[in-house]
PDB file of C-alpha atoms in Angstrom:
ATOM      1  CA  GLU A   8      28.178   8.996  -1.395  1.00  0.00           C
ATOM      2  CA  ALA A   9      24.737   8.061  -2.179  1.00  0.00           C
ATOM      3  CA  GLN A  10      22.910   6.880   0.767  1.00  0.00           C
ATOM      4  CA  VAL A  11      19.812   6.374   3.022  1.00  0.00           C
ATOM      5  CA  THR A  12      20.216   7.335   6.693  1.00  0.00           C
ATOM      6  CA  GLN A  13      18.073   6.656   9.490  1.00  0.00           C
ATOM      7  CA  ASN A  14      18.130   7.811  13.084  1.00  0.00           C
ATOM      8  CA  PRO A  15      18.123   6.559  15.550  1.00  0.00           C
ATOM      9  CA  ARG A  16      19.630   3.076  14.787  1.00  0.00           C
ATOM     10  CA  TYR A  17      18.580   1.528  18.062  1.00  0.00           C
ATOM     11  CA  LEU A  18      15.834   2.673  20.529  1.00  0.00           C
ATOM     12  CA  ILE A  19      14.193   1.236  23.525  1.00  0.00           C
ATOM     13  CA  THR A  20      11.285   3.239  24.786  1.00  0.00           C
ATOM     14  CA  VAL A  21       8.281   2.663  26.811  1.00  0.00           C
ATOM     15  CA  THR A  22       4.588   2.256  25.819  1.00  0.00           C
ATOM     16  CA  GLY A  23       2.860   5.609  25.021  1.00  0.00           C
ATOM     17  CA  LYS A  24       5.614   7.752  24.688  1.00  0.00           C
ATOM     18  CA  LYS A  25       5.797   9.422  21.358  1.00  0.00           C
ATOM     19  CA  LEU A  26       8.793   8.839  18.924  1.00  0.00           C
ATOM     20  CA  THR A  27       9.966   9.820  15.644  1.00  0.00           C
ATOM     21  CA  VAL A  28      12.395   7.846  13.481  1.00  0.00           C
ATOM     22  CA  THR A  29      14.158   9.985  10.762  1.00  0.00           C
ATOM     23  CA  CYS A  30      14.735   9.010   7.226  1.00  0.00           C
ATOM     24  CA  SER A  31      17.022  11.106   4.849  1.00  0.00           C
ATOM     25  CA  GLN A  32      18.069  10.419   1.231  1.00  0.00           C
ATOM     26  CA  ASN A  33      20.644  12.325  -0.837  1.00  0.00           C
ATOM     27  CA  MET A  34      19.883  10.898  -4.180  1.00  0.00           C
ATOM     28  CA  ASN A  35      16.868  13.097  -4.970  1.00  0.00           C
ATOM     29  CA  HIS A  36      14.513  10.199  -5.553  1.00  0.00           C
ATOM     30  CA  GLU A  37      10.772  11.026  -5.551  1.00  0.00           C
ATOM     31  CA  TYR A  38       9.487   7.691  -3.824  1.00  0.00           C
ATOM     32  CA  MET A  39      10.070   6.692  -0.327  1.00  0.00           C
ATOM     33  CA  SER A  40       8.744   4.071   1.864  1.00  0.00           C
ATOM     34  CA  TRP A  41       8.712   2.610   5.358  1.00  0.00           C
ATOM     35  CA  TYR A  42       8.753  -0.915   6.187  1.00  0.00           C
ATOM     36  CA  ARG A  43       8.861  -3.254   9.223  1.00  0.00           C
ATOM     37  CA  GLN A  44      10.223  -6.736   9.463  1.00  0.00           C
ATOM     38  CA  ASP A  45       9.443  -9.170  11.800  1.00  0.00           C
ATOM     39  CA  PRO A  46      10.698 -12.882  11.996  1.00  0.00           C
ATOM     40  CA  GLY A  47       8.773 -15.180   9.416  1.00  0.00           C
ATOM     41  CA  LEU A  48       6.898 -12.343   7.922  1.00  0.00           C
ATOM     42  CA  GLY A  49       9.324 -10.672   5.773  1.00  0.00           C
ATOM     43  CA  LEU A  50       9.311  -6.907   5.269  1.00  0.00           C
ATOM     44  CA  ARG A  51       5.708  -5.256   5.227  1.00  0.00           C
ATOM     45  CA  GLN A  52       5.117  -1.814   3.812  1.00  0.00           C
ATOM     46  CA  ILE A  53       3.751   0.490   6.357  1.00  0.00           C
ATOM     47  CA  TYR A  54       3.426   3.991   4.234  1.00  0.00           C
ATOM     48  CA  TYR A  55       5.049   5.084   1.104  1.00  0.00           C
ATOM     49  CA  SER A  56       5.302   8.723  -0.460  1.00  0.00           C
ATOM     50  CA  MET A  57       5.312   9.577  -4.213  1.00  0.00           C
ATOM     51  CA  ASN A  58       6.577  12.879  -3.834  1.00  0.00           C
ATOM     52  CA  VAL A  59       6.369  15.733  -1.430  1.00  0.00           C
ATOM     53  CA  GLU A  60       3.084  16.018   0.250  1.00  0.00           C
ATOM     54  CA  VAL A  61       1.612  12.875  -1.282  1.00  0.00           C
ATOM     55  CA  THR A  62       1.831   9.994   1.051  1.00  0.00           C
ATOM     56  CA  ASP A  63      -0.363   6.634   1.120  1.00  0.00           C
ATOM     57  CA  LYS A  64      -0.869   3.616   3.345  1.00  0.00           C
ATOM     58  CA  GLY A  65       0.875   0.532   2.807  1.00  0.00           C
ATOM     59  CA  ASP A  66      -0.229  -2.806   4.281  1.00  0.00           C
ATOM     60  CA  VAL A  67       0.194  -2.086   7.861  1.00  0.00           C
ATOM     61  CA  PRO A  68      -0.293   1.650   8.501  1.00  0.00           C
ATOM     62  CA  GLU A  69      -2.032   1.091  11.986  1.00  0.00           C
ATOM     63  CA  GLY A  70      -0.568   3.100  14.822  1.00  0.00           C
ATOM     64  CA  TYR A  71       2.301   4.946  12.335  1.00  0.00           C
ATOM     65  CA  LYS A  72       2.129   8.343  10.883  1.00  0.00           C
ATOM     66  CA  VAL A  73       4.325   9.877   8.240  1.00  0.00           C
ATOM     67  CA  SER A  74       4.830  13.343   6.760  1.00  0.00           C
ATOM     68  CA  ARG A  75       6.951  14.468   3.547  1.00  0.00           C
ATOM     69  CA  LYS A  76       7.358  17.890   3.647  1.00  0.00           C
ATOM     70  CA  GLU A  77      10.720  18.149   1.750  1.00  0.00           C
ATOM     71  CA  LYS A  78      11.691  15.617  -0.894  1.00  0.00           C
ATOM     72  CA  ARG A  79      14.925  14.232   0.891  1.00  0.00           C
ATOM     73  CA  ASN A  80      13.105  13.567   4.383  1.00  0.00           C
ATOM     74  CA  PHE A  81      10.417  10.908   5.213  1.00  0.00           C
ATOM     75  CA  PRO A  82      10.036  10.665   9.114  1.00  0.00           C
ATOM     76  CA  LEU A  83       7.976   7.964  10.732  1.00  0.00           C
ATOM     77  CA  ILE A  84       5.880   8.941  13.888  1.00  0.00           C
ATOM     78  CA  LEU A  85       4.645   6.554  16.586  1.00  0.00           C
ATOM     79  CA  GLU A  86       2.228   8.645  18.418  1.00  0.00           C
ATOM     80  CA  SER A  87       1.610   6.202  21.053  1.00  0.00           C
ATOM     81  CA  PRO A  88       4.012   3.220  20.584  1.00  0.00           C
ATOM     82  CA  SER A  89       2.895  -0.408  21.873  1.00  0.00           C
ATOM     83  CA  PRO A  90       4.840  -3.253  22.405  1.00  0.00           C
ATOM     84  CA  ASN A  91       3.443  -4.965  19.320  1.00  0.00           C
ATOM     85  CA  GLN A  92       5.447  -2.272  17.284  1.00  0.00           C
ATOM     86  CA  THR A  93       8.739  -3.746  18.522  1.00  0.00           C
ATOM     87  CA  SER A  94      10.319  -4.621  15.137  1.00  0.00           C
ATOM     88  CA  LEU A  95      13.238  -3.695  12.910  1.00  0.00           C
ATOM     89  CA  TYR A  96      12.284  -0.807  10.695  1.00  0.00           C
ATOM     90  CA  PHE A  97      13.636   0.041   7.182  1.00  0.00           C
ATOM     91  CA  CYS A  98      13.499   3.122   5.333  1.00  0.00           C
ATOM     92  CA  ALA A  99      13.812   3.127   1.442  1.00  0.00           C
ATOM     93  CA  SER A 100      14.043   5.596  -1.340  1.00  0.00           C
ATOM     94  CA  SER A 101      13.450   4.599  -4.894  1.00  0.00           C
ATOM     95  CA  ARG A 102      14.039   5.688  -8.434  1.00  0.00           C
ATOM     96  CA  VAL A 103      12.360   4.890 -11.772  1.00  0.00           C
ATOM     97  CA  ARG A 104      14.623   2.574 -13.896  1.00  0.00           C
ATOM     98  CA  GLU A 105      13.685   1.845 -17.520  1.00  0.00           C
ATOM     99  CA  PHE A 106      14.004  -1.835 -18.830  1.00  0.00           C
ATOM    100  CA  SER A 107      16.029  -2.179 -22.005  1.00  0.00           C
ATOM    101  CA  THR A 108      13.077  -3.427 -23.866  1.00  0.00           C
ATOM    102  CA  SER A 109      10.171  -1.755 -22.506  1.00  0.00           C
ATOM    103  CA  GLY A 110       8.491  -0.522 -19.453  1.00  0.00           C
ATOM    104  CA  SER A 111       9.772   0.821 -16.291  1.00  0.00           C
ATOM    105  CA  TYR A 112      10.372  -0.235 -12.644  1.00  0.00           C
ATOM    106  CA  ASN A 113      11.062   1.124  -9.198  1.00  0.00           C
ATOM    107  CA  GLU A 114      14.338   0.282  -7.936  1.00  0.00           C
ATOM    108  CA  GLN A 115      14.482   0.723  -3.889  1.00  0.00           C
ATOM    109  CA  PHE A 116      17.764   1.641  -1.787  1.00  0.00           C
ATOM    110  CA  PHE A 117      17.275   0.807   1.810  1.00  0.00           C
ATOM    111  CA  GLY A 118      18.645   2.696   4.853  1.00  0.00           C
ATOM    112  CA  PRO A 119      20.592   0.608   7.673  1.00  0.00           C
ATOM    113  CA  GLY A 120      17.460  -0.138   9.765  1.00  0.00           C
ATOM    114  CA  THR A 121      16.209   1.079  13.091  1.00  0.00           C
ATOM    115  CA  ARG A 122      15.656  -1.458  15.706  1.00  0.00           C
ATOM    116  CA  LEU A 123      12.969  -0.368  18.222  1.00  0.00           C
ATOM    117  CA  THR A 124      11.825  -2.100  21.425  1.00  0.00           C
ATOM    118  CA  VAL A 125       8.697  -0.798  23.122  1.00  0.00           C
ATOM    119  CA  LEU A 126       8.348  -1.976  26.610  1.00  0.00           C
TER     120      LEU A 126
ATOM    121  CA  ARG B 798      -2.799 -15.696   1.983  1.00  0.00           C
ATOM    122  CA  LYS B 799       0.464 -14.189   1.560  1.00  0.00           C
ATOM    123  CA  GLU B 800       1.173 -12.134  -1.486  1.00  0.00           C
ATOM    124  CA  VAL B 801       4.611 -13.650  -1.995  1.00  0.00           C
ATOM    125  CA  GLU B 802       5.647 -17.234  -0.900  1.00  0.00           C
ATOM    126  CA  GLN B 803       9.140 -18.335  -0.473  1.00  0.00           C
ATOM    127  CA  ASP B 804      10.464 -21.739   1.011  1.00  0.00           C
ATOM    128  CA  PRO B 805      12.411 -20.631   4.202  1.00  0.00           C
ATOM    129  CA  GLY B 806      15.102 -23.002   3.797  1.00  0.00           C
ATOM    130  CA  PRO B 807      17.816 -23.052   5.081  1.00  0.00           C
ATOM    131  CA  PHE B 808      19.696 -24.444   1.721  1.00  0.00           C
ATOM    132  CA  ASN B 809      22.825 -26.107   2.997  1.00  0.00           C
ATOM    133  CA  VAL B 810      25.280 -26.308  -0.172  1.00  0.00           C
ATOM    134  CA  PRO B 811      29.009 -26.775  -0.593  1.00  0.00           C
ATOM    135  CA  GLU B 812      31.281 -24.404  -2.227  1.00  0.00           C
ATOM    136  CA  GLY B 813      30.856 -24.859  -6.275  1.00  0.00           C
ATOM    137  CA  ALA B 814      27.272 -26.095  -6.216  1.00  0.00           C
ATOM    138  CA  THR B 815      24.337 -24.634  -8.201  1.00  0.00           C
ATOM    139  CA  VAL B 816      21.319 -24.142  -6.240  1.00  0.00           C
ATOM    140  CA  ALA B 817      18.001 -22.667  -7.014  1.00  0.00           C
ATOM    141  CA  PHE B 818      15.084 -20.686  -5.262  1.00  0.00           C
ATOM    142  CA  ASN B 819      11.579 -20.401  -6.556  1.00  0.00           C
ATOM    143  CA  CYS B 820       9.237 -17.653  -5.309  1.00  0.00           C
ATOM    144  CA  THR B 821       5.153 -17.550  -6.162  1.00  0.00           C
ATOM    145  CA  TYR B 822       3.102 -14.609  -6.200  1.00  0.00           C
ATOM    146  CA  SER B 823      -0.778 -14.310  -5.909  1.00  0.00           C
ATOM    147  CA  ASN B 824      -1.394 -11.143  -7.747  1.00  0.00           C
ATOM    148  CA  SER B 825      -1.453 -11.614 -11.616  1.00  0.00           C
ATOM    149  CA  ALA B 826      -1.396  -7.736 -11.919  1.00  0.00           C
ATOM    150  CA  SER B 827       1.928  -7.582 -10.538  1.00  0.00           C
ATOM    151  CA  GLN B 828       4.345  -5.443 -12.667  1.00  0.00           C
ATOM    152  CA  SER B 829       7.936  -5.807 -11.691  1.00  0.00           C
ATOM    153  CA  PHE B 830       9.723  -8.363  -9.854  1.00  0.00           C
ATOM    154  CA  PHE B 831      13.227  -8.476  -7.939  1.00  0.00           C
ATOM    155  CA  TRP B 832      15.564 -10.475  -6.057  1.00  0.00           C
ATOM    156  CA  TYR B 833      17.263  -8.720  -2.853  1.00  0.00           C
ATOM    157  CA  ARG B 834      19.848  -9.932  -0.597  1.00  0.00           C
ATOM    158  CA  GLN B 835      19.776  -9.331   3.091  1.00  0.00           C
ATOM    159  CA  ASP B 836      22.739 -10.268   5.413  1.00  0.00           C
ATOM    160  CA  CYS B 837      21.863 -11.033   8.944  1.00  0.00           C
ATOM    161  CA  ARG B 838      19.236  -8.348   9.579  1.00  0.00           C
ATOM    162  CA  LYS B 839      21.072  -5.621   7.698  1.00  0.00           C
ATOM    163  CA  GLU B 840      19.244  -3.733   5.019  1.00  0.00           C
ATOM    164  CA  PRO B 841      18.172  -5.571   1.924  1.00  0.00           C
ATOM    165  CA  LYS B 842      20.324  -4.881  -1.068  1.00  0.00           C
ATOM    166  CA  LEU B 843      19.109  -5.289  -4.833  1.00  0.00           C
ATOM    167  CA  LEU B 844      20.570  -8.415  -6.349  1.00  0.00           C
ATOM    168  CA  MET B 845      18.577  -8.330  -9.581  1.00  0.00           C
ATOM    169  CA  SER B 846      15.634  -7.005 -11.406  1.00  0.00           C
ATOM    170  CA  VAL B 847      13.727  -9.917 -13.063  1.00  0.00           C
ATOM    171  CA  TYR B 848      12.852  -9.307 -16.662  1.00  0.00           C
ATOM    172  CA  SER B 849      10.327 -11.097 -18.472  1.00  0.00           C
ATOM    173  CA  SER B 850      12.610 -12.638 -20.773  1.00  0.00           C
ATOM    174  CA  GLY B 851      14.663 -13.656 -17.956  1.00  0.00           C
ATOM    175  CA  ASN B 852      18.319 -12.334 -17.289  1.00  0.00           C
ATOM    176  CA  GLU B 853      21.592 -13.223 -16.062  1.00  0.00           C
ATOM    177  CA  ASP B 854      24.400 -11.307 -14.139  1.00  0.00           C
ATOM    178  CA  GLY B 855      27.324 -13.142 -13.983  1.00  0.00           C
ATOM    179  CA  ARG B 856      26.828 -16.418 -11.893  1.00  0.00           C
ATOM    180  CA  PHE B 857      23.138 -15.451 -11.175  1.00  0.00           C
ATOM    181  CA  THR B 858      20.296 -16.169 -13.473  1.00  0.00           C
ATOM    182  CA  ALA B 859      16.840 -14.852 -12.774  1.00  0.00           C
ATOM    183  CA  GLN B 860      13.496 -16.142 -14.436  1.00  0.00           C
ATOM    184  CA  LEU B 861      10.040 -15.060 -14.487  1.00  0.00           C
ATOM    185  CA  ASN B 862       7.150 -17.335 -15.360  1.00  0.00           C
ATOM    186  CA  ARG B 863       3.844 -14.863 -15.505  1.00  0.00           C
ATOM    187  CA  ALA B 864       1.452 -17.652 -16.485  1.00  0.00           C
ATOM    188  CA  SER B 865       2.390 -19.826 -13.422  1.00  0.00           C
ATOM    189  CA  GLN B 866       3.189 -16.877 -11.218  1.00  0.00           C
ATOM    190  CA  TYR B 867       6.538 -17.729  -9.973  1.00  0.00           C
ATOM    191  CA  ILE B 868       9.931 -16.250  -9.981  1.00  0.00           C
ATOM    192  CA  SER B 869      13.337 -17.977  -9.792  1.00  0.00           C
ATOM    193  CA  LEU B 870      16.750 -17.418  -8.971  1.00  0.00           C
ATOM    194  CA  LEU B 871      19.690 -19.537  -9.780  1.00  0.00           C
ATOM    195  CA  ILE B 872      23.079 -19.295  -8.478  1.00  0.00           C
ATOM    196  CA  ARG B 873      26.164 -21.170 -10.089  1.00  0.00           C
ATOM    197  CA  ASP B 874      29.415 -22.042  -8.693  1.00  0.00           C
ATOM    198  CA  SER B 875      28.400 -20.891  -5.156  1.00  0.00           C
ATOM    199  CA  LYS B 876      30.753 -18.772  -2.987  1.00  0.00           C
ATOM    200  CA  LEU B 877      31.076 -18.693   0.979  1.00  0.00           C
ATOM    201  CA  SER B 878      30.288 -15.006   0.382  1.00  0.00           C
ATOM    202  CA  ASP B 879      26.775 -15.902  -1.401  1.00  0.00           C
ATOM    203  CA  SER B 880      25.818 -17.007   2.331  1.00  0.00           C
ATOM    204  CA  ALA B 881      22.812 -14.771   3.135  1.00  0.00           C
ATOM    205  CA  THR B 882      18.921 -14.637   2.882  1.00  0.00           C
ATOM    206  CA  TYR B 883      17.501 -14.010  -0.307  1.00  0.00           C
ATOM    207  CA  LEU B 884      14.289 -11.986  -0.649  1.00  0.00           C
ATOM    208  CA  CYS B 885      11.786 -12.138  -3.465  1.00  0.00           C
ATOM    209  CA  VAL B 886       9.781  -8.978  -4.057  1.00  0.00           C
ATOM    210  CA  VAL B 887       7.020  -8.077  -6.269  1.00  0.00           C
ATOM    211  CA  ASN B 888       5.913  -4.563  -7.172  1.00  0.00           C
ATOM    212  CA  PHE B 889       2.324  -3.899  -7.714  1.00  0.00           C
ATOM    213  CA  ASN B 890       0.859  -0.442  -8.686  1.00  0.00           C
ATOM    214  CA  PHE B 891       4.543   0.925  -8.847  1.00  0.00           C
ATOM    215  CA  ASN B 892       4.512   2.006  -5.300  1.00  0.00           C
ATOM    216  CA  LYS B 893       3.313  -0.959  -3.489  1.00  0.00           C
ATOM    217  CA  PHE B 894       6.006  -3.949  -2.837  1.00  0.00           C
ATOM    218  CA  TYR B 895       5.474  -7.217  -1.418  1.00  0.00           C
ATOM    219  CA  PHE B 896       8.413  -8.905   0.095  1.00  0.00           C
ATOM    220  CA  GLY B 897       8.573 -12.765   0.626  1.00  0.00           C
ATOM    221  CA  SER B 898       9.939 -13.575   4.131  1.00  0.00           C
ATOM    222  CA  GLY B 899      13.284 -15.001   2.304  1.00  0.00           C
ATOM    223  CA  THR B 900      15.332 -17.993   1.839  1.00  0.00           C
ATOM    224  CA  LYS B 901      18.239 -18.589   3.670  1.00  0.00           C
ATOM    225  CA  LEU B 902      21.305 -19.915   2.046  1.00  0.00           C
ATOM    226  CA  ASN B 903      24.372 -21.355   3.707  1.00  0.00           C
ATOM    227  CA  VAL B 904      27.316 -22.159   1.413  1.00  0.00           C
ATOM    228  CA  LYS B 905      29.720 -24.437   3.155  1.00  0.00           C
ATOM    229  CA  PRO B 906      33.581 -25.083   2.520  1.00  0.00           C
TER     230      PRO B 906
END
């Protein structure tokens, strides 16, 4: 089954304790992204990756790191979590689809989400 | 200013009704456009991509107006199962995605 998996699904931690949220996809997609979702703000892109060893900042990268050593995995690292990083996190992987007329677009598939609470 | 703006709703409609959502975006260089559906804090799922010429998928019709920078979603013959939050998404520079905060739809019997 084609899917994006994230672990853990739920995590309660304390300020300053380093953590990693894993993301893995089995669809051989080149593109992967991390988002956070907060009430009233919608999903905001944290980091994205266009391929192995190629990553770039999204709109809210402060306090986060990522790595892309293998095509299927894209972990999100919080070196020193703070309470303002309490959020719902989604990983996504995407493939290029062609329009029937012209051009192409980037279709995203999301993981089930990780609910993180930082005390 | 937000990149993508949506009316948060909720839109409360009876079964069988037709309902329409609009979304506006600020970056005129945006390249592709989508509607996603999200159920109760679960992962967003792609509902439709929005083509320049507009497109239809069963009861759902999406339109794009580049001149006015807005996207619309029309749902005909609403079902109870259509109750969800609908997210407008704009893609810029292929890798950057901007999400609206979503429009909540409640379809009532």
